[in-house]
Amino acid sequence: MKKVWLTMSTVAVASTMLLSGCGSDSGTNDAANSNAAAGNNANAPANAPADAPANAPAGDMKLRILDANVGGKTPEENAKFEAEIKRLTGIDASIEKPASDYDQKVLTALGSGEKYDLIELSDLGKLATFVDQGVVTDLTDFVTKSTVLSDPSVVPTAEWDQLKDKDGKIVAVFSKFQGGTMPIVRKDWLDKLGLKEPKTLDEYYNVLKAFKEKDPDGNGKNDTYGLCTSDLYDIQGFMSAAGVKAHYVMKDGKRTIPYATEAAVPMYEWFAKLVKEGIMDPNFVTNDTGKMRNLFLSDRVGMVTYWDAWVGMFNNTRKQADPNTTFQAEALEGIPGADGTILMRRGDPDFWIIPANAEHPDAAKKFLEFWHTEPGITLGSLGIENEDFTKEGDAYKLTPTGTEHNMDHGVPFWYNQNVKYPFGKLPGVQEAQDLVTKDATLELSLPGWPDAEKIVKNYALKAMSGQMDASEAVKKMHEELLGKKLIDE
Amino acid sequence: MRLLKKYGALYVMMVPVIAYFLVFAYYPLVKGLQTSLQDYKLMGDRPYVGFANYDAVLHDSLFWEAMVNTLVIGGGILLFSFVAPLVIALSLNEVLRTWFKKMAQMILYVPHLLSWVVVGGIWIFMLSPDSGIVNMILVHVFHRAPINFLADSGYARWIMILLSTWKEMGYTCILFLAGIVSINPSLYEAARMDGATRWQQLTYVTLPQLSNTMKVVFLLNTLGILRIFDQVFILRNPTIASKVDVLMMYTFQKGILEIQLGPAAAASFFVLVLTLALTLVVRRMTRFDEV
Amino acid sequence: MSDRFERLGWKNKAFDMLNALFLLALMLTMIIPFINVLALSFSSGIASMRPEIVLWPKQFSAEGYQIVWKSLDIWRPLLNSVIVTVIGTTLHVLLSSLAGYVFIYPRLPGKKVMLTFILITMMVPQEAIMIPLYVVNKDLHLINTLSSLVLSGLVSGFSILLMRSFFLNVPYEMSESAKIDGAGEFRIFLTMYLRLAAAGLATVTLFEFVGRWNMFTAPVMFINDSMKYTLQVALKAMIIDTSSNSGTYMVTTNVRMAGIVISILPLIAVYPFVQKYFMKGILLGASKE
């Protein structure tokens, strides 16, 4: 025992002496180095040359990518994903896909001067901040001159407006087609109870009440809810009945938040009634979206509010667990307002930026074009050839791995109309996406939204759960927002 | 010279530790301080703006709200997470059957191994108004209306305090147990010779002998209370946010969500300075430095 | 111990009963979450999604474990974790006890200053210094190496203070007499204090071992190459879920729970070994006189 300790400690002490010795040495160097680095940053032009030729010869192009969605699902697959990019484009890509804390990773990387060529983001509010802080490259020339990206059949021209900064410059490129959210209903429960798809607020109420009271899952127990949401996660389809849009809305140059106006009161009261009558899951305040999904998948609730793509995911998940299931999820349109307008939510897009300090902007541009062509889309959706799928002639066949990965390697859906979905879309998805295309609009996140959001959510949820009178809640919400100068009227 | 000869070896023993801290704690700290004085952009110029960031933070009502929440919740945790593990350690120490003692120790330490994501998720279920066990007892045994604990701002802070205490008590308890084990058995023998009861042995031998461990546990807890974050992050929801959002939540929102790194750094330094002040008080009060 | 049994009167017995009941009730609340995780990990995909606390698997199935096993080459991240945890913990415990030992000298000049120096390191919010800390690691060429994870938290004020408090329980006169016999500081530290504070050493080792095994922020920030992921990070990476955006990849609850069980199993397995030393502390203590 004594001897072991002695040798162990001697070794340890010696090695730490060494470590700390060189540590403190380079510590002093660090200061100099990072000062120099900071100086370099300061001198770096905010915008790298944007009109560099995007179709330069591949040669030994290198590319460093930081992203949250694109790539392999496991370390091994990620390595194969990189090899596949090399095979398809000649670009020597390295993909870094942090396991979590993505936002912090991006900030740390950028703030410490780490050089990436492409970074994936999915928040337009953040994009605006990044523009302000000199992070992004102007891609207007690149996009407009690119034969691939400027083609409206590859990306509809109007869509680019989403990715423009306040001066109208294009500062990012889409990484996939982003959908929207909506009420999703158990169609099989509707049928079983002899109900039709609801269209008005009253019809919705009746359907939800029936889901609660008429034992739609037929297990003889009163264990179902009509509606479940998560937090204030997208109740837009319902709020549409009152004609109010979530987040900020600019009215005559003034910032307003419609959820904090008189018009929203009847809607909060409607939800409060559902909660009081036990029709709505009272846990909606504490639920995360994962829990909400699980409730829907496990026959506990007849309607949730979620993404279009998940209509298919819900159907498919149940089908895989039991091929004979009657489970059928279906997307519902929002409720028309007094003037007949339907408001639905379009999600912020997922997109790539080329940071201002990128070392290989040309490779990045080449990759962006590739990403919107058929081989790129196939890689982003089906995955890696001979790993996730095999190809015989024009016919694709998924391997078991590919089936597990659900044709989503960062690009479940895409803009490019020339590229067909080799397996079609999962049941129910197309209908849901049609609703998005028809009714959904983006939400506006102005600076200060995180602060405003806290206030809106606090009072809205209190009103919906019946803890507070709806008109009082809206009054307080509005006052507090005005008081903190988060809205103009 | 005499001093150096007497203590020289001790200073040498400190060298690696000090060197490590200089590189991995103090240098980043100074850089952080620098950030708090800058209009810190992720790229490009980072001009110095004096104390503007501090000023902005001090004039932010959310910061003060977070400050109050931190002090209330942190104070509660400080108290409860000191007393509870001590009681359990003493209680475990009275257990005579070794297998039971061992098993109890091990089980009490399990919640510490699970992350707040897991533990928080389970408690959200257990406290839920419709199917949670706590409300079931409330309704069926006490015939009271169910309470939506996690959406009720009246209970929110208590829940933060109690859950935090619950999760870490087995862990801190190990410290007290290790302290108890190190007490010289001859002291107990002497006490028994004098006819001391179990209670007397506890108050005259165990507790006084444990004072060093108690001091250090209290100090360690003090150092952490202003930095509570994980449990709040997991258990919060918008209806209780104004009662439970703590200072680190504030810096998280400023820094990570709003990318205002200057104000976020400034807020962090308030946390640091406040902790420093608290620690000084605790050091004085417990006479920590005196052996 | 035996003499304590002999004195059991009815009051003592009643107290022991109550005490045991109290501990049992507490243990129950603590074991439920773990059993719940275990039960869910052995449930089938859909069954594991039901919103309830289950204590026994519904529709028993090892599918969760099979999926983890199949999709993750578990040995590599496991090895990384073991390397980082074992080397890191060993160095950490040694360095921290070394410093803790220094602080037991009551009249050491500069002690207060050094103590404050160490306390301050414990007050720094890690988020605030993440960017500069990254820069330090980058400049030392540690990014993407396991060394960065060993070095992260190599010493901590926490452990130093703990070791100090355990060393303080060792009678000071012993080291005085050893010194008169001509023993140097290092020898006294190694041969006397480390052995006599075995319970404390075991405690700090356990704490550090758990902390390192569960270390998360450092590997996420400092490791880019997924081949160098530690077990925690690899498992988390595997169960990344697209709940916050419109992606279409879902990880069912049973897989997630299987990942959690796999990741904490080693910690539970190692506990009894450490616990032995809590008992050893008594023996050593007994031989103090």
PDB file of N, CA, C and O in Angstrom, chain C residues 126-162:
ATOM      1  N   GLN C 126     -18.478  29.349 -14.720  1.00  0.00           N
ATOM      2  CA  GLN C 126     -17.776  28.772 -15.874  1.00  0.00           C
ATOM      3  C   GLN C 126     -18.234  29.368 -17.212  1.00  0.00           C
ATOM      4  O   GLN C 126     -17.447  29.578 -18.117  1.00  0.00           O
ATOM      5  N   GLU C 127     -19.526  29.654 -17.306  1.00  0.00           N
ATOM      6  CA  GLU C 127     -20.041  30.193 -18.571  1.00  0.00           C
ATOM      7  C   GLU C 127     -19.335  31.489 -18.930  1.00  0.00           C
ATOM      8  O   GLU C 127     -19.088  31.777 -20.096  1.00  0.00           O
ATOM      9  N   ALA C 128     -19.011  32.270 -17.892  1.00  0.00           N
ATOM     10  CA  ALA C 128     -18.439  33.589 -18.144  1.00  0.00           C
ATOM     11  C   ALA C 128     -17.043  33.496 -18.742  1.00  0.00           C
ATOM     12  O   ALA C 128     -16.604  34.394 -19.453  1.00  0.00           O
ATOM     13  N   ILE C 129     -16.321  32.417 -18.413  1.00  0.00           N
ATOM     14  CA  ILE C 129     -14.951  32.346 -18.893  1.00  0.00           C
ATOM     15  C   ILE C 129     -14.786  31.291 -19.973  1.00  0.00           C
ATOM     16  O   ILE C 129     -13.677  30.907 -20.317  1.00  0.00           O
ATOM     17  N   MET C 130     -15.897  30.808 -20.530  1.00  0.00           N
ATOM     18  CA  MET C 130     -15.797  29.729 -21.504  1.00  0.00           C
ATOM     19  C   MET C 130     -14.958  30.120 -22.718  1.00  0.00           C
ATOM     20  O   MET C 130     -14.106  29.347 -23.159  1.00  0.00           O
ATOM     21  N   ILE C 131     -15.180  31.314 -23.237  1.00  0.00           N
ATOM     22  CA  ILE C 131     -14.433  31.709 -24.430  1.00  0.00           C
ATOM     23  C   ILE C 131     -12.930  31.822 -24.138  1.00  0.00           C
ATOM     24  O   ILE C 131     -12.127  31.183 -24.824  1.00  0.00           O
ATOM     25  N   PRO C 132     -12.517  32.578 -23.094  1.00  0.00           N
ATOM     26  CA  PRO C 132     -11.073  32.614 -22.808  1.00  0.00           C
ATOM     27  C   PRO C 132     -10.502  31.244 -22.467  1.00  0.00           C
ATOM     28  O   PRO C 132      -9.359  30.931 -22.836  1.00  0.00           O
ATOM     29  N   LEU C 133     -11.270  30.425 -21.791  1.00  0.00           N
ATOM     30  CA  LEU C 133     -10.785  29.093 -21.444  1.00  0.00           C
ATOM     31  C   LEU C 133     -10.534  28.279 -22.716  1.00  0.00           C
ATOM     32  O   LEU C 133      -9.551  27.545 -22.824  1.00  0.00           O
ATOM     33  N   TYR C 134     -11.410  28.449 -23.672  1.00  0.00           N
ATOM     34  CA  TYR C 134     -11.229  27.778 -24.960  1.00  0.00           C
ATOM     35  C   TYR C 134      -9.946  28.262 -25.617  1.00  0.00           C
ATOM     36  O   TYR C 134      -9.172  27.472 -26.161  1.00  0.00           O
ATOM     37  N   VAL C 135      -9.726  29.596 -25.534  1.00  0.00           N
ATOM     38  CA  VAL C 135      -8.523  30.153 -26.150  1.00  0.00           C
ATOM     39  C   VAL C 135      -7.269  29.575 -25.499  1.00  0.00           C
ATOM     40  O   VAL C 135      -6.312  29.212 -26.185  1.00  0.00           O
ATOM     41  N   VAL C 136      -7.282  29.450 -24.174  1.00  0.00           N
ATOM     42  CA  VAL C 136      -6.134  28.865 -23.479  1.00  0.00           C
ATOM     43  C   VAL C 136      -5.873  27.456 -24.007  1.00  0.00           C
ATOM     44  O   VAL C 136      -4.754  27.109 -24.383  1.00  0.00           O
ATOM     45  N   ASN C 137      -6.913  26.666 -24.061  1.00  0.00           N
ATOM     46  CA  ASN C 137      -6.758  25.291 -24.545  1.00  0.00           C
ATOM     47  C   ASN C 137      -6.273  25.249 -25.988  1.00  0.00           C
ATOM     48  O   ASN C 137      -5.485  24.400 -26.372  1.00  0.00           O
ATOM     49  N   LYS C 138      -6.767  26.205 -26.762  1.00  0.00           N
ATOM     50  CA  LYS C 138      -6.369  26.257 -28.166  1.00  0.00           C
ATOM     51  C   LYS C 138      -4.881  26.607 -28.289  1.00  0.00           C
ATOM     52  O   LYS C 138      -4.141  25.970 -29.022  1.00  0.00           O
ATOM     53  N   ASP C 139      -4.462  27.611 -27.517  1.00  0.00           N
ATOM     54  CA  ASP C 139      -3.068  28.041 -27.595  1.00  0.00           C
ATOM     55  C   ASP C 139      -2.106  26.982 -27.069  1.00  0.00           C
ATOM     56  O   ASP C 139      -0.955  26.925 -27.475  1.00  0.00           O
ATOM     57  N   LEU C 140      -2.589  26.161 -26.163  1.00  0.00           N
ATOM     58  CA  LEU C 140      -1.740  25.079 -25.654  1.00  0.00           C
ATOM     59  C   LEU C 140      -1.873  23.832 -26.536  1.00  0.00           C
ATOM     60  O   LEU C 140      -1.374  22.778 -26.190  1.00  0.00           O
ATOM     61  N   HIS C 141      -2.580  23.978 -27.652  1.00  0.00           N
ATOM     62  CA  HIS C 141      -2.804  22.868 -28.593  1.00  0.00           C
ATOM     63  C   HIS C 141      -3.477  21.687 -27.918  1.00  0.00           C
ATOM     64  O   HIS C 141      -3.112  20.535 -28.121  1.00  0.00           O
ATOM     65  N   LEU C 142      -4.431  21.987 -27.074  1.00  0.00           N
ATOM     66  CA  LEU C 142      -5.115  20.925 -26.350  1.00  0.00           C
ATOM     67  C   LEU C 142      -6.485  20.604 -26.942  1.00  0.00           C
ATOM     68  O   LEU C 142      -7.081  19.579 -26.611  1.00  0.00           O
ATOM     69  N   ILE C 143      -6.985  21.502 -27.806  1.00  0.00           N
ATOM     70  CA  ILE C 143      -8.297  21.248 -28.396  1.00  0.00           C
ATOM     71  C   ILE C 143      -8.252  19.928 -29.147  1.00  0.00           C
ATOM     72  O   ILE C 143      -7.279  19.648 -29.862  1.00  0.00           O
ATOM     73  N   ASN C 144      -9.285  19.138 -28.951  1.00  0.00           N
ATOM     74  CA  ASN C 144      -9.357  17.850 -29.625  1.00  0.00           C
ATOM     75  C   ASN C 144      -8.406  16.809 -29.064  1.00  0.00           C
ATOM     76  O   ASN C 144      -8.081  15.841 -29.730  1.00  0.00           O
ATOM     77  N   THR C 145      -7.919  17.022 -27.844  1.00  0.00           N
ATOM     78  CA  THR C 145      -7.111  15.978 -27.217  1.00  0.00           C
ATOM     79  C   THR C 145      -7.765  15.579 -25.900  1.00  0.00           C
ATOM     80  O   THR C 145      -8.454  16.389 -25.275  1.00  0.00           O
ATOM     81  N   LEU C 146      -7.510  14.344 -25.501  1.00  0.00           N
ATOM     82  CA  LEU C 146      -8.039  13.904 -24.216  1.00  0.00           C
ATOM     83  C   LEU C 146      -7.350  14.644 -23.077  1.00  0.00           C
ATOM     84  O   LEU C 146      -7.901  14.784 -21.989  1.00  0.00           O
ATOM     85  N   SER C 147      -6.123  15.150 -23.343  1.00  0.00           N
ATOM     86  CA  SER C 147      -5.407  15.898 -22.305  1.00  0.00           C
ATOM     87  C   SER C 147      -6.220  17.093 -21.833  1.00  0.00           C
ATOM     88  O   SER C 147      -6.199  17.443 -20.654  1.00  0.00           O
ATOM     89  N   SER C 148      -6.933  17.729 -22.771  1.00  0.00           N
ATOM     90  CA  SER C 148      -7.713  18.892 -22.365  1.00  0.00           C
ATOM     91  C   SER C 148      -8.752  18.489 -21.323  1.00  0.00           C
ATOM     92  O   SER C 148      -9.079  19.271 -20.439  1.00  0.00           O
ATOM     93  N   LEU C 149      -9.238  17.269 -21.418  1.00  0.00           N
ATOM     94  CA  LEU C 149     -10.245  16.820 -20.462  1.00  0.00           C
ATOM     95  C   LEU C 149      -9.619  16.420 -19.136  1.00  0.00           C
ATOM     96  O   LEU C 149     -10.198  16.607 -18.079  1.00  0.00           O
ATOM     97  N   VAL C 150      -8.390  15.868 -19.210  1.00  0.00           N
ATOM     98  CA  VAL C 150      -7.682  15.566 -17.968  1.00  0.00           C
ATOM     99  C   VAL C 150      -7.354  16.875 -17.255  1.00  0.00           C
ATOM    100  O   VAL C 150      -7.498  17.000 -16.048  1.00  0.00           O
ATOM    101  N   LEU C 151      -6.925  17.859 -18.025  1.00  0.00           N
ATOM    102  CA  LEU C 151      -6.518  19.125 -17.433  1.00  0.00           C
ATOM    103  C   LEU C 151      -7.701  19.946 -16.934  1.00  0.00           C
ATOM    104  O   LEU C 151      -7.553  20.741 -16.013  1.00  0.00           O
ATOM    105  N   SER C 152      -8.842  19.749 -17.557  1.00  0.00           N
ATOM    106  CA  SER C 152     -10.000  20.511 -17.116  1.00  0.00           C
ATOM    107  C   SER C 152     -10.372  20.089 -15.690  1.00  0.00           C
ATOM    108  O   SER C 152     -10.691  18.934 -15.445  1.00  0.00           O
ATOM    109  N   GLY C 153     -10.280  21.028 -14.765  1.00  0.00           N
ATOM    110  CA  GLY C 153     -10.565  20.705 -13.369  1.00  0.00           C
ATOM    111  C   GLY C 153      -9.536  19.789 -12.743  1.00  0.00           C
ATOM    112  O   GLY C 153      -9.849  18.950 -11.917  1.00  0.00           O
ATOM    113  N   LEU C 154      -8.269  19.951 -13.146  1.00  0.00           N
ATOM    114  CA  LEU C 154      -7.195  19.089 -12.626  1.00  0.00           C
ATOM    115  C   LEU C 154      -7.040  19.254 -11.118  1.00  0.00           C
ATOM    116  O   LEU C 154      -6.699  18.317 -10.403  1.00  0.00           O
ATOM    117  N   VAL C 155      -7.245  20.454 -10.659  1.00  0.00           N
ATOM    118  CA  VAL C 155      -7.250  20.715  -9.220  1.00  0.00           C
ATOM    119  C   VAL C 155      -8.525  21.494  -8.960  1.00  0.00           C
ATOM    120  O   VAL C 155      -8.988  22.219  -9.829  1.00  0.00           O
ATOM    121  N   SER C 156      -9.081  21.352  -7.783  1.00  0.00           N
ATOM    122  CA  SER C 156     -10.213  22.217  -7.492  1.00  0.00           C
ATOM    123  C   SER C 156     -10.155  22.662  -6.046  1.00  0.00           C
ATOM    124  O   SER C 156      -9.707  21.915  -5.168  1.00  0.00           O
ATOM    125  N   GLY C 157     -10.587  23.875  -5.822  1.00  0.00           N
ATOM    126  CA  GLY C 157     -10.654  24.399  -4.465  1.00  0.00           C
ATOM    127  C   GLY C 157     -11.516  23.493  -3.598  1.00  0.00           C
ATOM    128  O   GLY C 157     -11.219  23.260  -2.431  1.00  0.00           O
ATOM    129  N   PHE C 158     -12.563  22.990  -4.202  1.00  0.00           N
ATOM    130  CA  PHE C 158     -13.482  22.090  -3.519  1.00  0.00           C
ATOM    131  C   PHE C 158     -12.725  20.937  -2.852  1.00  0.00           C
ATOM    132  O   PHE C 158     -12.818  20.726  -1.653  1.00  0.00           O
ATOM    133  N   SER C 159     -11.940  20.233  -3.651  1.00  0.00           N
ATOM    134  CA  SER C 159     -11.221  19.070  -3.115  1.00  0.00           C
ATOM    135  C   SER C 159     -10.128  19.498  -2.141  1.00  0.00           C
ATOM    136  O   SER C 159      -9.863  18.813  -1.154  1.00  0.00           O
ATOM    137  N   ILE C 160      -9.483  20.622  -2.437  1.00  0.00           N
ATOM    138  CA  ILE C 160      -8.428  21.090  -1.538  1.00  0.00           C
ATOM    139  C   ILE C 160      -9.010  21.338  -0.150  1.00  0.00           C
ATOM    140  O   ILE C 160      -8.478  20.877   0.862  1.00  0.00           O
ATOM    141  N   LEU C 161     -10.128  22.036  -0.107  1.00  0.00           N
ATOM    142  CA  LEU C 161     -10.745  22.343   1.179  1.00  0.00           C
ATOM    143  C   LEU C 161     -11.216  21.078   1.882  1.00  0.00           C
ATOM    144  O   LEU C 161     -11.081  20.939   3.089  1.00  0.00           O
ATOM    145  N   LEU C 162     -11.745  20.144   1.107  1.00  0.00           N
ATOM    146  CA  LEU C 162     -12.188  18.895   1.718  1.00  0.00           C
ATOM    147  C   LEU C 162     -11.018  18.143   2.317  1.00  0.00           C
ATOM    148  O   LEU C 162     -11.058  17.708   3.466  1.00  0.00           O
TER     149      LEU C 162
END
